[in-house]
Short mmCIF file of C-alpha atoms and ligand atoms in Angstrom, two decimals:
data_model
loop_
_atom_site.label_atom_id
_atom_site.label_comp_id
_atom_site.label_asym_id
_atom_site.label_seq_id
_atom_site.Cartn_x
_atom_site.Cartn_y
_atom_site.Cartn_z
CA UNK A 697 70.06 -176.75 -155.53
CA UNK A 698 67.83 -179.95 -155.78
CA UNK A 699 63.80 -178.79 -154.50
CA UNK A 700 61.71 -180.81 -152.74
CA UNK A 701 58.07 -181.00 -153.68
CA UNK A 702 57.35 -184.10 -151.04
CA UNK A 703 58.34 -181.54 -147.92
CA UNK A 704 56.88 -178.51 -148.97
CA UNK A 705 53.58 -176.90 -149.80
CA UNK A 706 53.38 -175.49 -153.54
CA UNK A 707 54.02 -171.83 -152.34
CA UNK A 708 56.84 -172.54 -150.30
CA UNK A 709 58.10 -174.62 -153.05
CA UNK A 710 57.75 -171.65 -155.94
CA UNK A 711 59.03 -169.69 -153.14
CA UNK A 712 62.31 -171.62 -152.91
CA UNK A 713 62.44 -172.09 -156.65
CA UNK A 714 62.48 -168.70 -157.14
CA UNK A 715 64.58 -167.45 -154.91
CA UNK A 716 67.30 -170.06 -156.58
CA UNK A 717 66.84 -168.53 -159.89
CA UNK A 718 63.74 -170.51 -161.13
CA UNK A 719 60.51 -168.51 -162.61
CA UNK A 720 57.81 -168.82 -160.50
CA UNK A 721 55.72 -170.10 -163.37
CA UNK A 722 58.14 -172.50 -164.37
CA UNK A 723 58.05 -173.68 -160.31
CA UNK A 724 54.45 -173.84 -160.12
CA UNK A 725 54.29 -175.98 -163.45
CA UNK A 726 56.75 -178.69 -162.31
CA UNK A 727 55.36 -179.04 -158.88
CA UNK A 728 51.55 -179.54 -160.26
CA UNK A 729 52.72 -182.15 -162.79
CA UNK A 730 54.78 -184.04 -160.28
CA UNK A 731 51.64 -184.46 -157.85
CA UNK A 732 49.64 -184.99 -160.62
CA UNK A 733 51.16 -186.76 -163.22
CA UNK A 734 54.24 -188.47 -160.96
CA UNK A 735 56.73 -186.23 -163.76
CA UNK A 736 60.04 -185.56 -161.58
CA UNK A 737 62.26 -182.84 -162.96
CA UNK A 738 65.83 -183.10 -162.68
CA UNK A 739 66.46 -180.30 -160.11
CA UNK A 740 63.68 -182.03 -157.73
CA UNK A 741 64.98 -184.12 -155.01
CA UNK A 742 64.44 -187.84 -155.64
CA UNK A 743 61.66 -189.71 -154.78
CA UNK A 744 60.98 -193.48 -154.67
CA UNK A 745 59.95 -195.02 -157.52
CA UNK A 746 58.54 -198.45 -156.57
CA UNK A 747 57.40 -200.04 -153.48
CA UNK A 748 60.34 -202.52 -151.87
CA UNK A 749 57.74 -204.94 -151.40
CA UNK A 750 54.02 -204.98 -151.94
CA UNK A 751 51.39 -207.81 -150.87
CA UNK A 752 47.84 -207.95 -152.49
CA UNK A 753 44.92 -209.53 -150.29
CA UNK A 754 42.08 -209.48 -152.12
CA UNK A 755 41.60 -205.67 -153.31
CA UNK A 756 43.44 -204.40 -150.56
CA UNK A 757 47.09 -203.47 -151.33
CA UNK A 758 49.94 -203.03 -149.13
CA UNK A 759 52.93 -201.88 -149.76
CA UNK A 760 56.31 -200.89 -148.23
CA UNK A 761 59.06 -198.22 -149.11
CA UNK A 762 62.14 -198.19 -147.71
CA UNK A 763 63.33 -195.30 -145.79
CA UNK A 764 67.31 -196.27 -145.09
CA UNK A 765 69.23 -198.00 -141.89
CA UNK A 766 67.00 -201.51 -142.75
CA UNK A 767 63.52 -199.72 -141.78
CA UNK A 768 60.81 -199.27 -144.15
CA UNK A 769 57.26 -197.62 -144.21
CA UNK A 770 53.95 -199.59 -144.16
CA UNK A 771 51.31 -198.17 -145.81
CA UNK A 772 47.51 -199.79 -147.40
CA UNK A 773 45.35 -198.92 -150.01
CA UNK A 774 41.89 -200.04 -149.15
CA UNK A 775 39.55 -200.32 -151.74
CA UNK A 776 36.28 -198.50 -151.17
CA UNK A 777 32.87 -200.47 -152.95
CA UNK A 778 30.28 -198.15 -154.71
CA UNK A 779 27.59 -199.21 -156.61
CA UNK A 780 28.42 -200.54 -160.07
CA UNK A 781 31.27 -202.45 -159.05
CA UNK A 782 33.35 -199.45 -159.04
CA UNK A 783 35.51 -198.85 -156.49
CA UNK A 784 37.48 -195.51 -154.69
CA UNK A 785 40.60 -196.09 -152.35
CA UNK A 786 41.73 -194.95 -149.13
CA UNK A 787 45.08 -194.58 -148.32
CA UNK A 788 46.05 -195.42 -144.77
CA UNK A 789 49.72 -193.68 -144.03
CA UNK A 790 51.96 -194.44 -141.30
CA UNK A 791 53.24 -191.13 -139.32
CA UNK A 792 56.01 -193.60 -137.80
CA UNK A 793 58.34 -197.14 -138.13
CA UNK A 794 57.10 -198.85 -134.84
CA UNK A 795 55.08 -196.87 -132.47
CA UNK A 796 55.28 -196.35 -128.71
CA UNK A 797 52.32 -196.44 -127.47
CA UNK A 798 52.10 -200.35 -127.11
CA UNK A 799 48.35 -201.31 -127.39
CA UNK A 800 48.75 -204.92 -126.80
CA UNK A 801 46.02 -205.69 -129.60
CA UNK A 802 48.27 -204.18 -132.30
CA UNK A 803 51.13 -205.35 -133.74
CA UNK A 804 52.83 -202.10 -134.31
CA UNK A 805 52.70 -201.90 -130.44
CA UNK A 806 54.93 -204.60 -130.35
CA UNK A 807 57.84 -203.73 -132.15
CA UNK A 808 58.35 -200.35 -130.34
CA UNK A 809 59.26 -197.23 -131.91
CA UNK A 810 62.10 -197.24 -134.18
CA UNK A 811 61.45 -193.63 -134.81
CA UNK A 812 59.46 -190.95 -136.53
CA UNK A 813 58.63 -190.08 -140.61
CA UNK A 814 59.61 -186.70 -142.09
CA UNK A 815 57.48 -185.11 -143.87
CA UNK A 816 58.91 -186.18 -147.40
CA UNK A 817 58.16 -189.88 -146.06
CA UNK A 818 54.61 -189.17 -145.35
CA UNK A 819 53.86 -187.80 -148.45
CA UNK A 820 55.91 -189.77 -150.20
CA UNK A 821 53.41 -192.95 -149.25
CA UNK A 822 50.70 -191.12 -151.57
CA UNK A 823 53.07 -190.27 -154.44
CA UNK A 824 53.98 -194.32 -154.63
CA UNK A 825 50.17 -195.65 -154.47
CA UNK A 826 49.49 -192.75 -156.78
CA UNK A 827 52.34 -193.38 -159.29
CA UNK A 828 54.33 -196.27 -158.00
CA UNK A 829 52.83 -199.20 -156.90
CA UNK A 830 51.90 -201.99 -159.86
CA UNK A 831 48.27 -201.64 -160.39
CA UNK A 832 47.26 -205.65 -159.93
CA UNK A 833 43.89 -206.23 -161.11
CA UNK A 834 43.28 -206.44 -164.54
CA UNK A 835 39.41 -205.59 -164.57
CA UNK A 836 40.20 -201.96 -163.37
CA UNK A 837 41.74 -199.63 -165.93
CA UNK A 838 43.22 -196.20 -164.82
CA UNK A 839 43.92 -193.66 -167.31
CA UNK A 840 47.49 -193.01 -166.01
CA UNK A 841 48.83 -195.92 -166.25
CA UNK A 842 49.68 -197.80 -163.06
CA UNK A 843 48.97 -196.24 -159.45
CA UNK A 844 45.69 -196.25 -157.75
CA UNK A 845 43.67 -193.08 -157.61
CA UNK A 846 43.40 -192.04 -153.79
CA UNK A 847 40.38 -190.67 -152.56
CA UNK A 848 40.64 -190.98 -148.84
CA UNK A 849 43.98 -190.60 -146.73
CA UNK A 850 43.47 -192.00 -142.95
CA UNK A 851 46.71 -191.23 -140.74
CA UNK A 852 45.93 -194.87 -138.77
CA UNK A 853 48.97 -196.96 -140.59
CA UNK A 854 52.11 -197.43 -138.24
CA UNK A 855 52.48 -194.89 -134.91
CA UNK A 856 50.85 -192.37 -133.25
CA UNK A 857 50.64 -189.13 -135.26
CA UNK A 858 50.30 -186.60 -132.26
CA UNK A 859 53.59 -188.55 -131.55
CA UNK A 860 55.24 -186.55 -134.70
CA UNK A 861 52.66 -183.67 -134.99
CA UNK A 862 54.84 -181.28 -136.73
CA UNK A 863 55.79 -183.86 -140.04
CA UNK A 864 52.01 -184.36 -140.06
CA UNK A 865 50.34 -181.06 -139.81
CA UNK A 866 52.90 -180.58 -142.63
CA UNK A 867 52.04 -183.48 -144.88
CA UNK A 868 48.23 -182.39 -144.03
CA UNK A 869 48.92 -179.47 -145.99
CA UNK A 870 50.46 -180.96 -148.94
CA UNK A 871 48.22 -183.44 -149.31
CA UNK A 872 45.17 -180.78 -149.30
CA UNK A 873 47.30 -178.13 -151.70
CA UNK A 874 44.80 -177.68 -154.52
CA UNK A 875 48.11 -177.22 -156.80
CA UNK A 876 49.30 -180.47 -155.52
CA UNK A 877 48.13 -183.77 -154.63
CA UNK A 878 45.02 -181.66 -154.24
CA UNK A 879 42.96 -184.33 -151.77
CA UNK A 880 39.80 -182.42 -150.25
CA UNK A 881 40.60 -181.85 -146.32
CA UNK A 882 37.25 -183.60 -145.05
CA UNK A 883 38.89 -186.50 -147.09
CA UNK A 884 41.78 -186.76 -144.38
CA UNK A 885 41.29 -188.33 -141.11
CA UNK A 886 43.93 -188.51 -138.27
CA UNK A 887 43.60 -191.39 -135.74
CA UNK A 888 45.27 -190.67 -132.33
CA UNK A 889 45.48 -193.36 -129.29
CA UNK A 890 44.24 -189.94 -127.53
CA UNK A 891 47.15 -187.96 -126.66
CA UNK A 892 45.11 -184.78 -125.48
CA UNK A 893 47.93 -182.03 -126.22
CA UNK A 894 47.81 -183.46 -129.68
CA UNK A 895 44.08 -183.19 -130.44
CA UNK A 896 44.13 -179.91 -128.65
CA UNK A 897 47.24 -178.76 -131.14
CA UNK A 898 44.91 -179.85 -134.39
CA UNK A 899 42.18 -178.52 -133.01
CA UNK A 900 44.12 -175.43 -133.53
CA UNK A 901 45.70 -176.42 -136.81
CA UNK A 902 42.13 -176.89 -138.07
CA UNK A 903 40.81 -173.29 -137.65
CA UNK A 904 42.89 -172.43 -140.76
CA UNK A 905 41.10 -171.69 -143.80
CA UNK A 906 41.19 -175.13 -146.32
CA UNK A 907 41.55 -176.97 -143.41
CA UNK A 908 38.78 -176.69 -141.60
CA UNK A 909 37.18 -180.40 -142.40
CA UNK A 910 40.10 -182.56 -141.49
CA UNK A 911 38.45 -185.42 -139.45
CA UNK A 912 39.95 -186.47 -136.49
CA UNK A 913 39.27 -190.20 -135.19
CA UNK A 914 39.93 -191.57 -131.79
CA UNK A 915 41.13 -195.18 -130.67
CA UNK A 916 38.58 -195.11 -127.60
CA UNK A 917 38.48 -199.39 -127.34
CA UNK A 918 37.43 -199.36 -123.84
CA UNK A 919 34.41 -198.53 -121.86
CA UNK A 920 35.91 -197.79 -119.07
CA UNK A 921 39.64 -196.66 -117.55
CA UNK A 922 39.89 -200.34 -116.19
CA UNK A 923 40.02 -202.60 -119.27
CA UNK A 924 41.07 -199.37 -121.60
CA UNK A 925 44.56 -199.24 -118.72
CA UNK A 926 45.02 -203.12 -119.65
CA UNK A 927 45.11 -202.80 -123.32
CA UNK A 928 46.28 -199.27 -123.80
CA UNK A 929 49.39 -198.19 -121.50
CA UNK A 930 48.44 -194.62 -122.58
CA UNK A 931 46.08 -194.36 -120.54
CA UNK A 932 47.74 -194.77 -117.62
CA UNK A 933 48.74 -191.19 -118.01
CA UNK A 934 45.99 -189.96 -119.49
CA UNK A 935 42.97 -191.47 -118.66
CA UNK A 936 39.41 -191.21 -120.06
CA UNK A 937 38.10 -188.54 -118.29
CA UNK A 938 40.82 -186.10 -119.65
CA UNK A 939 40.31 -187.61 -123.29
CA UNK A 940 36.64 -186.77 -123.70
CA UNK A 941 37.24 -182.97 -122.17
CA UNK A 942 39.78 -182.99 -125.20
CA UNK A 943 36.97 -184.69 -127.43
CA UNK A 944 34.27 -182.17 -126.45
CA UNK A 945 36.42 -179.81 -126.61
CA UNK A 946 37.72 -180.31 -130.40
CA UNK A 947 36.23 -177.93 -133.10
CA UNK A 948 33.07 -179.90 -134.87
CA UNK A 949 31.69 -178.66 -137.91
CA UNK A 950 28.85 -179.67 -139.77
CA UNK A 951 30.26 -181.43 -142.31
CA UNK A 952 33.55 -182.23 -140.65
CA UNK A 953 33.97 -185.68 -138.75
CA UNK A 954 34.85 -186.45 -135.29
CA UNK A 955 34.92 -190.50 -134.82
CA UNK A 956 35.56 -193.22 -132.00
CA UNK A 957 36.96 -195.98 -132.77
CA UNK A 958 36.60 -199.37 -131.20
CA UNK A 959 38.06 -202.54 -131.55
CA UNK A 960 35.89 -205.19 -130.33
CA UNK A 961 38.02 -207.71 -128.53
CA UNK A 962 36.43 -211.41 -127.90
CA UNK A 963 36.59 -211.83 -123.62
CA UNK A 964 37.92 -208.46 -123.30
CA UNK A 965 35.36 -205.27 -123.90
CA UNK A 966 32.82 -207.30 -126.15
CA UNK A 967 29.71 -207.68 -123.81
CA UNK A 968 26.71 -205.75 -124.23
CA UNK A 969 26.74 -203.88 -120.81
CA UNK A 970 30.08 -202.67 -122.55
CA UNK A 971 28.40 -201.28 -125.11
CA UNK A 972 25.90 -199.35 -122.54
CA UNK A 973 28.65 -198.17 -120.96
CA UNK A 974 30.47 -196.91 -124.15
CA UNK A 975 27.57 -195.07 -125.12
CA UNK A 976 26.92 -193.40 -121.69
CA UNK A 977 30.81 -191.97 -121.84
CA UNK A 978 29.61 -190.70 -125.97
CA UNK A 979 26.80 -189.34 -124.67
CA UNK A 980 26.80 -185.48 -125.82
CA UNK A 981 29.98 -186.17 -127.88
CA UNK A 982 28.76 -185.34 -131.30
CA UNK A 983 30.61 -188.19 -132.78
CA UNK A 984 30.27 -191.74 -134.28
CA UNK A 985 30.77 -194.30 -133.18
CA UNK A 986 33.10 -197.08 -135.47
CA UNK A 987 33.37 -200.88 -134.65
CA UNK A 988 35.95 -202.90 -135.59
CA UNK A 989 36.34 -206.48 -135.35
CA UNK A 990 39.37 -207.20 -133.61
CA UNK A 991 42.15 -208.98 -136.02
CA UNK A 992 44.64 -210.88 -134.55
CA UNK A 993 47.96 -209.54 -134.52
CA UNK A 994 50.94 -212.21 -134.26
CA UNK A 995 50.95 -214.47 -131.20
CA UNK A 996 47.54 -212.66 -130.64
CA UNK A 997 45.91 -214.35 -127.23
CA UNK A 998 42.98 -213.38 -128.49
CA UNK A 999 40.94 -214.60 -131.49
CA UNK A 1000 38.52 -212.38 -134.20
CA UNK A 1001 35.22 -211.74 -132.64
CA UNK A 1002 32.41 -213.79 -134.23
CA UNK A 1003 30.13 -211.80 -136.64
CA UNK A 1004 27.12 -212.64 -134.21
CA UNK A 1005 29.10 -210.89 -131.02
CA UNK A 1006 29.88 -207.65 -132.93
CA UNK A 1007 26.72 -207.08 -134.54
CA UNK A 1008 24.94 -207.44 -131.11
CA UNK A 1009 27.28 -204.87 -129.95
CA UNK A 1010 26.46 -202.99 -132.97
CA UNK A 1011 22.90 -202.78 -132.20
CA UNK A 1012 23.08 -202.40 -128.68
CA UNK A 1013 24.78 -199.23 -129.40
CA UNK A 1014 22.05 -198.32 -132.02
CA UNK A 1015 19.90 -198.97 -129.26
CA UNK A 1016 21.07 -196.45 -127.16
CA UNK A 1017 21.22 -193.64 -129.83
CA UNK A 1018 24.84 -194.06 -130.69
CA UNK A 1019 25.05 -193.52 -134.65
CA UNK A 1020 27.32 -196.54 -134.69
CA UNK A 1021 28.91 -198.04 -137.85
CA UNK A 1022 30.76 -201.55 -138.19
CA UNK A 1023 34.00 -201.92 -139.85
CA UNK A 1024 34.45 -204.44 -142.51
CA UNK A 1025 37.63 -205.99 -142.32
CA UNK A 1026 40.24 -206.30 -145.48
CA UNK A 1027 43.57 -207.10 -146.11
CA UNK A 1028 43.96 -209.68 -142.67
CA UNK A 1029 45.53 -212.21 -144.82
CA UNK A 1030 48.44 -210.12 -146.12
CA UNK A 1031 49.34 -208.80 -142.29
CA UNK A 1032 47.31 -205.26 -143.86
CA UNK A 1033 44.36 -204.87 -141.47
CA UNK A 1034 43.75 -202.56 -139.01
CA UNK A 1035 46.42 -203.15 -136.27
CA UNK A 1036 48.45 -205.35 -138.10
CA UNK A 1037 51.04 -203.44 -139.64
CA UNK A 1038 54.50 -203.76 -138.66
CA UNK A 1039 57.66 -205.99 -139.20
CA UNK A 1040 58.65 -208.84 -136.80
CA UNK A 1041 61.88 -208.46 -138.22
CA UNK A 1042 62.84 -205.41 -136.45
CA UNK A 1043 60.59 -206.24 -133.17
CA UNK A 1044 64.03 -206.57 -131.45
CA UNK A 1045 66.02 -203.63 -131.94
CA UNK A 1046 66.26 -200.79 -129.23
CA UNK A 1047 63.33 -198.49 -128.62
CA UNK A 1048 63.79 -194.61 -129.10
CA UNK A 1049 63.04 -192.01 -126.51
CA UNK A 1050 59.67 -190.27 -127.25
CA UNK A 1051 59.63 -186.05 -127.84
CA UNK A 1052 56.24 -185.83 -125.68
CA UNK A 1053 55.99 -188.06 -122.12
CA UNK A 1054 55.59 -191.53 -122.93
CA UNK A 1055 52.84 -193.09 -121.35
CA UNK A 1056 53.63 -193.87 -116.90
CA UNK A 1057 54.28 -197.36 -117.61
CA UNK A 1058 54.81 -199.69 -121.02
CA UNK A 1059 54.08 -203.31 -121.37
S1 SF4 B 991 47.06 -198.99 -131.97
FE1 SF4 B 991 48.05 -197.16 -132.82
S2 SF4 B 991 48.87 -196.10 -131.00
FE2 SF4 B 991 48.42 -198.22 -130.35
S3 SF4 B 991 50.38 -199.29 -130.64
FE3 SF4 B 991 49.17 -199.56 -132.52
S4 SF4 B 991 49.91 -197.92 -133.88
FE4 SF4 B 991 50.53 -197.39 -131.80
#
C-alpha cells in the first residue's frame, strides 16, 4: 500500500502507516524528511520531480507541473527583497487549471475552467519550488541544493479557491503541519473573487487552533457594483453589499490579515473619486487596502496604468485613512504576474460545470 504524504496531514499519514503495518515512528520519520528534505521512500506515492516547464523573469520564477489529460498547474515564486540584498519567496499556488469566474482583466478568466486541483496537486506546487525546480541564479546559494526556500504561500495563482474549498482547507493544513512543510499559518493567504459562502466556510475553518492567522485577501477591484458587474461576472450574483457583510463578518485577529485587493485599471476604476469611493465602502472594515497595477493579460484592451495614475490613487486613499499599500509588479515578461497565468493553448476546450452556482451570467 503506497502512502501519500502530499494528501494528508502528518497524523493522518502515521495513522495510515500504521494501520498498514508501519511503526508509527518509522511513519513520522519518513513523512518529516520528505517535506523537509524532498527524501521519497519507496512505499510513498510518487511525486513530481521537476517542473515540465519553468520561465525565469528577472527573480521571479514560474513554473508548471503537469497534472495528466494535456493540463498542467501554474504556479510563481516571487522573490521577496530585504535589506542586504537578501531575499525570501512567496509561493503563489493555483487551487485550479482555468477558473470560472471570468474577470475580463485576467487571463485565467479566459480560458474557463478546465477543472479543479486535489489536494496532492496543491501541495505538490510547494514540494517542486521547494525541491524541484532548478535554482537559476548563481549569486544565491541554498544549503539544500536546488529549490527555493518558501516563506510565504498566497492561494491567488490559477482559479478561485472557495471554488474547490475542500482540496484547500486540506492543503492549508499540510502546508501549516509543524512535522511537515511546517509554513507558519499567518504566512498563508487565500485570495477569493468574493464568493461569500466561501469566506464564511474559512471563517469557520480558521477558529481551529494553528490556524487561527491564515489571512484571507479579497479581489474587491471596483468601487462600486456598476464597474465591479462589468469586469467581474461574479458579481452579478453576489454583489458588493453582500461581500462586505461577509468581510465584516470574517474573524480578525490582531496579528492575522484581512486584505482588499485592487487592480487599478487605466479608463476603467482608476480616477480619484474612485478611490473616495473605495474607501467609503472600507470604511470600518479593519483591512488594507492593496493596489495593483493592472498587467495586461493577452489581447488585453487595456494598457498598464502609468506609475503617476496609481500612486495618485495610492495617496488619495492614504488621504482618506485607508492603510493602503501598492503592489510592485514582477514576473510580467514571462506571462507570471498577477492575472496572467494561464495557457492559451487550452483557451478552447469545453468548460466544466461548477460544484457551487456559477455566477447569473458569464462573459
Ligand atoms: S481574477 Fe481570479 S477569480 Fe477572476 S478569473 Fe482570474 S483567477 Fe478567476
Amino acid at each position: 500500500m503506497t502512502l501519500d504524504p502530499l494528501s494528508l496531514t502528518s497524523s493522518e499519514f502515521v495513522a495510515a502507516a500504521f494501520a498498514s503495518g508501519r511503526s508509527k515512528f518509522d511513519a513520522l520519520a519518513a513523512y518529516r524528511r520528505f517535506h523537509r528534505a524532498g527524501e521519497r521512500a519507496q512505499w510513498m506515492a510518487p511525486c513530481a520531480a521537476a517542473p515540465v516547464q519553468q520561465l525565469v523573469d528577472d527573480r521571479t520564477v514560474k513554473f508548471l507541473l503537469s497534472v495528466g489529460g494535456d493540463l498542467e498547474t501554474e504556479s510563481v515564486i516571487i522573490p521577496m527583497p530585504h535589506r542586504g540584498g537578501r531575499f525570501s519567496r512567496t509561493l503563489c499556488v493555483s487551487s485550479q487549471v482555468g477558473c470560472a469566474m471570468g474577470c475580463t482583466f485576467c487571463e485565467t478568466g479566459q480560458m474557463g475552467l478546465m477543472r479543479s486541483l486535489t489536494v496532492r496537486e496543491i501541495v505538490q506546487q510547494l514540494h517542486v519550488a521547494r525541491f524541484g525546480v532548478t535554482h537559476p541564479f548563481a549569486d544565491e546559494t541554498r544549503a539544500s541544493g536546488g529549490g527555493f526556500d518558501i516563506a510565504n504561500i498566497v492561494f491567488m495563482g490559477m482559479g478561485e479557491p472557495m471554488d474547490n474549498l475542500d482540496a484547500v482547507l486540506q492543503a492549508i493544513r499540510i502546508f501549516c503541519d509543524m512535522n511537515g512543510p511546517a509554513i507558519g499559518c499567518s504566512r498563508v493567504t487565500v485570495s477569493t473573487v468574493g464568493r461569500t459562502a466561501g469566506i464564511r466556510a474559512l471563517g469557520e475553518f480558521i477558529q481551529q487552533d494553528g490556524l487561527r492567522r491564515v489571512g484571507l485577501a479579497i479581489s474587491l477591484n471596483a468601487p462600486n457594483d456598476e464597474i465591479r458587474s462589468t469586469i467581474m461576472p461574479i458579481n452579478r450574483a453576489e454583489p458588493m453589499a453582500l461581500l462586505r457583510q461577509a468581510m465584516v463578518d470574517f474573524p480578525k485577529r490582531p496579528t492575522s490579515a484581512l486584505c482588499a485587493e485592487y487592480v487599478l485599471i487605466p479608463g476603467v476604476n482608476d480616477r480619484l473619486d474612485h478611490a473616495d469611493e473605495l474607501c467609503a465602502f472600507l470604511k470600518g472594515i479593519r483591512c488594507s487596502l492593496n493596489v495593483i497595477p493592472y498587467n495586461p493579460r493577452r489581447n488585453s484592451p487595456w494598457p498598464a496604468p502609468d506609475d503617476a495614475t496609481v500612486d495618485a490613487f495610492v495617496d488619495r486613499a492614504i488621504a482618506n485613512g485607508q492603510f493602503t499599500k501598492r503592489r510592485r509588479t514582477k514576473g510580467r515578461t514571462a506571462m507570471a504576474a498577477c492575472g496572467q497565468l494561464g495557457n492559451e493553448r487550452v483557451r478552447q476546450r469545453k468548460f466544466v460545470s461548477l460544484a457551487i452556482d456559477p455566477p447569473a451570467t458569464r462573459e
